[in-house]
Coordinates of C-alpha atoms in Angstrom, one line a residue:
P1 CA 0.0 0.0 0.0
A2 CA 1.1 3.6 -0.7
S3 CA 2.4 5.6 2.1
P4 CA 0.4 8.6 3.4
L5 CA 3.0 11.0 2.1
F6 CA 2.7 9.6 -1.4
Q7 CA -1.1 9.9 -1.3
E8 CA -0.9 13.5 -0.1
R9 CA 1.5 14.5 -2.9
K10 CA -0.7 12.7 -5.5
K11 CA -3.7 14.5 -4.3
S12 CA -1.9 17.9 -4.4
L13 CA -0.7 17.2 -8.0
H14 CA -4.3 16.4 -9.1
E15 CA -5.5 19.6 -7.5
V16 CA -2.8 21.6 -9.3
L17 CA -3.6 20.0 -12.7
K18 CA -7.3 20.5 -12.2
A19 CA -6.8 24.2 -11.4
M20 CA -4.6 24.7 -14.5
D21 CA -7.2 23.0 -16.7
E22 CA -10.0 25.1 -15.3
R23 CA -7.9 28.3 -15.8
W24 CA -7.2 27.2 -19.4
E25 CA -10.9 26.5 -20.1
Q26 CA -11.8 29.9 -18.7
R27 CA -9.3 31.6 -20.9
V28 CA -10.8 29.8 -23.9
R29 CA -14.3 31.0 -23.0
D30 CA -13.0 34.6 -22.4
S31 CA -11.3 34.6 -25.8
A32 CA -14.3 33.3 -27.6
G33 CA -16.6 35.8 -26.0
H34 CA -14.1 38.7 -26.1
T35 CA -14.6 39.1 -22.3
W36 CA -10.9 38.8 -21.3
S37 CA -10.7 42.6 -20.9
E38 CA -13.1 45.4 -20.1
P39 CA -14.0 47.6 -23.0
R40 CA -12.5 51.0 -22.9
P41 CA -14.9 54.0 -23.1
R42 CA -14.8 56.0 -26.3
E43 CA -14.1 59.2 -24.3
L44 CA -10.9 57.6 -22.8
E45 CA -9.6 56.5 -26.3
L46 CA -10.1 60.1 -27.6
E47 CA -8.5 61.6 -24.6
T48 CA -5.5 59.3 -24.8
V49 CA -5.0 60.1 -28.5
C50 CA -5.3 63.8 -28.0
D51 CA -2.9 63.7 -25.0
F52 CA -0.4 61.8 -27.0
Y53 CA -0.7 64.2 -29.9
N54 CA -0.2 67.3 -27.7
K55 CA 2.8 65.8 -26.0
M56 CA 4.4 64.9 -29.3
H57 CA 4.0 68.5 -30.5
D58 CA 4.9 70.2 -27.3
E59 CA 7.8 72.6 -28.1
N60 CA 8.9 72.4 -24.5
T61 CA 9.8 68.8 -24.8
M62 CA 11.1 68.8 -28.4
E63 CA 14.8 69.2 -29.0
L64 CA 14.7 72.5 -30.7
T65 CA 17.5 74.3 -28.9
H66 CA 21.1 73.5 -28.0
C67 CA 23.5 73.9 -25.1
V68 CA 26.3 76.3 -25.8
V69 CA 28.8 74.3 -23.7
C70 CA 28.4 70.8 -25.2
Y71 CA 26.5 71.9 -28.3
E72 CA 24.1 68.9 -28.0
Q73 CA 20.5 69.3 -29.1
K74 CA 18.2 69.8 -26.0
A75 CA 14.6 70.4 -25.2
S76 CA 13.8 73.8 -23.6
V77 CA 12.8 72.0 -20.3
D78 CA 16.4 70.6 -20.1
V79 CA 18.2 74.0 -20.4
S80 CA 18.3 77.1 -18.4
D81 CA 19.3 80.7 -19.1
W82 CA 22.6 81.9 -17.7
K83 CA 24.4 85.2 -17.4
W84 CA 28.2 85.3 -17.8
T85 CA 28.6 86.9 -14.3
V86 CA 27.0 83.8 -12.8
F87 CA 28.5 81.3 -15.2
E88 CA 32.1 82.6 -15.0
P89 CA 32.9 81.2 -11.5
L90 CA 31.7 77.8 -12.6
Y91 CA 33.9 78.0 -15.7
R92 CA 36.9 79.0 -13.6
Q93 CA 36.6 75.9 -11.5
A94 CA 37.0 73.6 -14.6
E95 CA 39.3 75.9 -16.6
T96 CA 42.5 74.1 -15.3
R97 CA 41.2 70.9 -16.8
L98 CA 40.9 72.4 -20.3
T99 CA 43.5 72.7 -22.9
R100 CA 44.3 75.9 -24.7
Q101 CA 42.3 74.8 -27.7
D102 CA 39.3 73.9 -25.5
R103 CA 39.4 77.3 -23.8
E104 CA 38.9 78.9 -27.1
H105 CA 35.4 77.4 -27.2
F106 CA 34.4 79.6 -24.2
A107 CA 36.1 82.7 -25.7
C108 CA 33.3 83.1 -28.3
R109 CA 31.5 86.4 -27.4
Q110 CA 28.5 85.4 -29.4
C111 CA 27.9 82.2 -27.6
F112 CA 28.9 83.6 -24.2
P113 CA 28.1 87.3 -24.2
R114 CA 29.9 89.1 -21.4
E115 CA 27.8 92.2 -21.2
G116 CA 24.3 93.2 -21.9
P117 CA 20.9 91.6 -21.1
D118 CA 21.4 88.6 -23.4
G119 CA 22.1 85.3 -21.8
F120 CA 22.9 81.8 -23.1
S121 CA 21.4 78.3 -22.7
V122 CA 23.2 75.6 -20.7
C123 CA 21.8 72.1 -20.2
Q124 CA 21.4 70.5 -16.8
D125 CA 24.2 68.0 -17.4
C126 CA 26.8 70.6 -18.1
S127 CA 25.6 72.9 -15.3
H128 CA 25.6 70.1 -12.7
A129 CA 29.1 69.0 -13.8
L130 CA 30.5 72.5 -13.7
E131 CA 29.0 73.1 -10.3
A132 CA 30.8 70.0 -9.0
G133 CA 34.0 71.4 -10.5
K134 CA 34.2 68.7 -13.2
L135 CA 34.3 68.8 -16.9
P136 CA 30.9 67.7 -18.5
R137 CA 31.0 64.2 -19.8
A138 CA 29.8 65.4 -23.3
C139 CA 32.8 67.7 -23.4
Q140 CA 35.5 65.2 -22.5
V141 CA 38.2 63.8 -24.8
N142 CA 38.3 66.3 -27.7
N143 CA 34.7 67.3 -28.3
L144 CA 35.3 70.9 -27.4
G145 CA 37.9 71.1 -30.1
L146 CA 35.2 71.2 -32.7
G147 CA 34.3 74.7 -31.7
C148 CA 31.0 76.5 -32.0
V149 CA 29.2 77.4 -35.2
H150 CA 30.7 80.9 -35.2
R151 CA 34.1 79.4 -35.7
Y152 CA 33.4 78.5 -39.3
P153 CA 33.0 80.9 -42.2
A154 CA 29.5 82.1 -43.0
A155 CA 29.9 80.8 -46.5
L156 CA 29.7 77.2 -45.2
R157 CA 26.3 77.7 -43.5
Y158 CA 24.2 77.4 -46.6
L159 CA 25.8 74.7 -48.6
T160 CA 23.7 72.4 -50.8
P161 CA 23.9 68.7 -50.1
M162 CA 25.9 68.2 -53.3
E163 CA 28.4 70.9 -52.1
E164 CA 28.7 69.2 -48.7
W165 CA 29.3 65.8 -50.4
L166 CA 32.0 67.2 -52.7
I167 CA 33.8 68.8 -49.8
G168 CA 33.5 65.7 -47.7
M169 CA 35.0 63.6 -50.5
Y170 CA 38.4 65.3 -49.9
I171 CA 38.4 65.7 -46.2
P172 CA 40.7 63.3 -44.4
C173 CA 39.1 60.8 -42.0
G174 CA 40.6 59.1 -39.0
W175 CA 40.3 55.4 -38.3
I176 CA 40.9 54.5 -34.7
T177 CA 42.8 51.2 -34.6
K178 CA 43.4 50.8 -30.9
F179 CA 42.3 52.0 -27.4
Q180 CA 44.6 51.9 -24.4
I181 CA 42.9 51.4 -21.0
D182 CA 45.1 51.5 -17.9
I183 CA 43.6 49.2 -15.3
E184 CA 45.7 50.7 -12.5
K185 CA 44.3 54.2 -13.1
A186 CA 40.7 55.5 -13.0
T187 CA 40.0 54.7 -16.7
N188 CA 37.5 52.4 -18.3
G189 CA 35.9 51.6 -21.6
R190 CA 34.1 55.0 -21.6
Y191 CA 37.3 56.9 -21.3
R192 CA 39.3 56.5 -24.5
K193 CA 43.0 57.3 -24.2
H194 CA 44.5 57.6 -27.7
K195 CA 48.1 57.1 -28.3
K196 CA 50.3 58.2 -31.2
G197 CA 50.1 55.8 -34.0
H198 CA 46.7 54.4 -33.0
I199 CA 44.8 56.6 -35.4
T200 CA 45.3 56.1 -39.2
V201 CA 44.3 59.2 -41.3
F202 CA 43.4 58.6 -44.9
P203 CA 41.3 60.5 -47.5
N204 CA 37.8 59.5 -48.4
D205 CA 38.5 59.4 -52.1
M206 CA 41.5 57.0 -52.1
E207 CA 41.3 56.2 -55.8
N208 CA 41.5 59.8 -57.1
L209 CA 44.3 60.6 -54.6
V210 CA 46.4 57.7 -55.9
S211 CA 45.7 58.3 -59.5
K212 CA 45.8 62.1 -59.7
V213 CA 47.8 63.4 -56.7
L214 CA 50.4 60.7 -55.8
P215 CA 53.0 59.5 -58.4
H216 CA 51.5 57.4 -61.2
P217 CA 53.4 54.2 -60.2
M218 CA 51.3 54.0 -57.1
M219 CA 48.4 53.0 -59.2
N220 CA 50.0 49.5 -59.4
E221 CA 50.0 49.3 -55.6
L222 CA 46.4 50.4 -55.1
E223 CA 45.2 46.9 -54.4
R224 CA 47.9 46.4 -51.8
I225 CA 47.0 49.5 -49.7
H226 CA 45.4 48.5 -46.4
V227 CA 44.3 50.7 -43.5

């Protein structure tokens, strides 16, 4: 004869299987009768659609402005207006961490007006980092070296897509071949420390460079050029 423990476990198993079968049968009935969920009122559907539409077209949450420090596109709710008299002490705290080329980014009087009622927009990430005496994450490595829009000639602001493509064909590009991460120092995969020789620079239009600029015998070596 079976032990009482075996009988008890057998009974429990039958109860579990019976409950699962009943649940499955109920789901089949709900699916057939479309009663598995309560119908939503028409007013709620219209309100949800209108609310979604209004939020999608809310200029306060659309990235229509930019931060003058990191130059990333930001929404108006993510930036605040600053005056140079208030911003300058924060900048002085992080000035020692900047190179001479990076400091030129903050020297633009159009982006950072020193006098007058005009202010400038700074995002929350940059302001919080500067308040902590740190360089904003978006400005680390060499991002500030790109400079602001006023650094470039006005003739380059209204180029057609074809003109941009023709100029881009002959602008050298850099191919990063290696990252060096020092385990003993406070560096990780997000902090990229470049070393000399780790970036190979080559033009976009390699074929025209070899055939028209470099000596003609290089054409024979075109297939052997590797980056």
